[in-house]
Coordinates of N, CA and C in Angstrom, one line a residue:
X604 N 57.3 -103.1 149.4 CA 56.3 -104.2 149.5 C 55.7 -104.2 150.8
X605 N 56.4 -103.8 151.9 CA 55.9 -103.8 153.2 C 54.7 -102.7 153.4
X606 N 54.9 -101.6 152.6 CA 53.8 -100.6 152.7 C 52.5 -101.2 152.1
X607 N 52.6 -101.9 151.0 CA 51.4 -102.5 150.4 C 50.7 -103.5 151.4
X608 N 51.6 -104.3 152.1 CA 51.0 -105.2 153.0 C 50.3 -104.5 154.2
X609 N 50.9 -103.4 154.7 CA 50.3 -102.7 155.8 C 49.0 -102.1 155.3
X610 N 49.0 -101.5 154.1 CA 47.8 -101.0 153.5 C 46.7 -102.0 153.4
X611 N 47.1 -103.2 152.9 CA 46.1 -104.3 152.8 C 45.5 -104.7 154.1
X612 N 46.3 -104.8 155.1 CA 45.8 -105.2 156.5 C 44.9 -104.1 157.0
X613 N 45.3 -102.8 156.8 CA 44.4 -101.7 157.2 C 43.1 -101.8 156.5
X614 N 43.1 -102.0 155.2 CA 41.8 -102.1 154.5 C 41.0 -103.3 154.9
X615 N 41.6 -104.4 155.1 CA 40.9 -105.6 155.6 C 40.4 -105.4 157.0
X616 N 41.1 -104.7 157.9 CA 40.6 -104.5 159.2 C 39.4 -103.6 159.1
X617 N 39.4 -102.6 158.3 CA 38.2 -101.7 158.2 C 37.0 -102.5 157.6
X618 N 37.3 -103.4 156.7 CA 36.2 -104.2 156.2 C 35.6 -105.1 157.3
X619 N 36.4 -105.7 158.1 CA 36.0 -106.6 159.1 C 35.2 -105.8 160.2
X620 N 35.6 -104.6 160.5 CA 34.9 -103.8 161.5 C 33.5 -103.4 160.9
X621 N 33.4 -103.0 159.7 CA 32.1 -102.7 159.1 C 31.3 -104.0 159.0
X622 N 31.8 -105.1 158.7 CA 31.1 -106.3 158.6 C 30.5 -106.7 160.0
X623 N 31.3 -106.6 161.0 CA 30.8 -106.9 162.4 C 29.7 -105.9 162.8
X624 N 29.9 -104.7 162.6 CA 28.9 -103.7 162.9 C 27.6 -103.9 162.2
X625 N 27.7 -104.2 160.9 CA 26.5 -104.5 160.2 C 25.8 -105.8 160.7
X626 N 26.5 -106.8 161.0 CA 25.9 -108.0 161.6 C 25.2 -107.7 162.9
X627 N 25.9 -106.9 163.8 CA 25.3 -106.6 165.0 C 24.0 -105.8 164.8
X628 N 24.0 -104.8 163.9 CA 22.9 -104.0 163.7 C 21.7 -104.8 163.1
X629 N 22.1 -105.7 162.1 CA 21.1 -106.6 161.6 C 20.5 -107.5 162.6
X630 N 21.3 -108.0 163.5 CA 20.8 -108.9 164.6 C 19.8 -108.2 165.5
X631 N 20.2 -106.9 165.8 CA 19.3 -106.1 166.7 C 18.0 -105.8 166.0
X632 N 18.1 -105.5 164.7 CA 16.8 -105.2 164.0 C 16.0 -106.4 163.9
X633 N 16.6 -107.6 163.7 CA 15.8 -108.8 163.5 C 15.1 -109.2 164.8
X634 N 15.7 -108.9 166.0 CA 15.1 -109.1 167.3 C 13.9 -108.3 167.4
X635 N 13.9 -107.0 167.0 CA 12.8 -106.1 167.1 C 11.7 -106.6 166.2
X636 N 12.0 -106.9 164.9 CA 11.0 -107.4 164.0 C 10.4 -108.7 164.5
X637 N 11.2 -109.6 165.0 CA 10.6 -110.9 165.5 C 9.7 -110.6 166.6
X638 N 10.0 -109.7 167.6 CA 9.2 -109.4 168.7 C 7.9 -108.7 168.2
X639 N 8.0 -107.9 167.2 CA 6.8 -107.2 166.6 C 5.9 -108.2 165.9
X640 N 6.5 -109.2 165.2 CA 5.7 -110.1 164.5 C 5.0 -111.2 165.3
X641 N 5.6 -111.4 166.5 CA 5.1 -112.5 167.4 C 4.4 -111.9 168.6
X642 N 4.1 -110.6 168.6 CA 3.4 -110.0 169.8 C 2.0 -110.4 169.9
X643 N 1.4 -110.0 171.1 CA 0.1 -110.4 171.4 C -1.0 -109.8 170.4
X644 N -0.7 -108.6 170.0 CA -1.7 -108.0 169.0 C -1.7 -108.7 167.7
X645 N -0.6 -109.2 167.3 CA -0.5 -110.0 166.0 C -1.2 -111.3 166.2
X646 N -1.0 -111.9 167.4 CA -1.7 -113.2 167.6 C -3.2 -113.1 167.6
X647 N -3.7 -112.0 168.1 CA -5.2 -111.7 168.1 C -5.7 -111.5 166.7
X648 N -4.9 -110.8 165.9 CA -5.2 -110.5 164.5 C -5.2 -111.8 163.7
X649 N -4.3 -112.7 163.9 CA -4.2 -114.0 163.2 C -5.4 -114.8 163.6
X650 N -5.7 -114.9 164.9 CA -6.8 -115.7 165.4 C -8.1 -115.2 164.8
X651 N -8.3 -113.8 164.7 CA -9.5 -113.3 164.1 C -9.6 -113.6 162.7
X652 N -8.5 -113.6 162.0 CA -8.4 -113.9 160.5 C -8.8 -115.4 160.3
X653 N -8.4 -116.3 161.2 CA -8.7 -117.7 161.0 C -10.0 -118.0 161.6
X654 N -10.7 -117.1 162.2 CA -12.1 -117.4 162.7 C -12.2 -117.8 164.1
X655 N -11.2 -117.6 164.9 CA -11.3 -118.0 166.3 C -11.9 -116.9 167.1
X656 N -12.4 -117.2 168.2 CA -13.0 -116.1 169.0 C -12.0 -115.3 169.8
X657 N -11.9 -114.0 169.6 CA -10.9 -113.2 170.2 C -11.5 -112.3 171.3
X658 N -12.8 -112.2 171.4 CA -13.4 -111.3 172.4 C -13.3 -112.0 173.8
X659 N -12.9 -111.2 174.8 CA -12.9 -111.8 176.1 C -14.3 -112.2 176.6
X660 N -14.4 -113.4 177.2 CA -15.7 -113.8 177.7 C -15.9 -113.2 179.0
X661 N -17.2 -112.7 179.2 CA -17.5 -112.1 180.5 C -17.9 -113.2 181.5
X662 N -17.5 -113.0 182.7 CA -17.9 -114.0 183.7 C -19.4 -114.0 183.9
X663 N -20.0 -115.2 184.2 CA -21.4 -115.3 184.5 C -21.8 -114.5 185.7
X664 N -22.9 -113.8 185.6 CA -23.4 -113.0 186.8 C -24.3 -113.8 187.6

């Protein structure tokens, strides 16, 4: 019976390691996607879509 318990703990530990690694990888990917979706280029695109002026204004001469 002890062998089955050791095997179960080993299997559970492997599952937890995979779970933590996938959570970390998912968190890192979500940070990059969030940064990409909220970048300055996207803001300009959204402003252009909504009709706001996106061209830089030239200073008066």
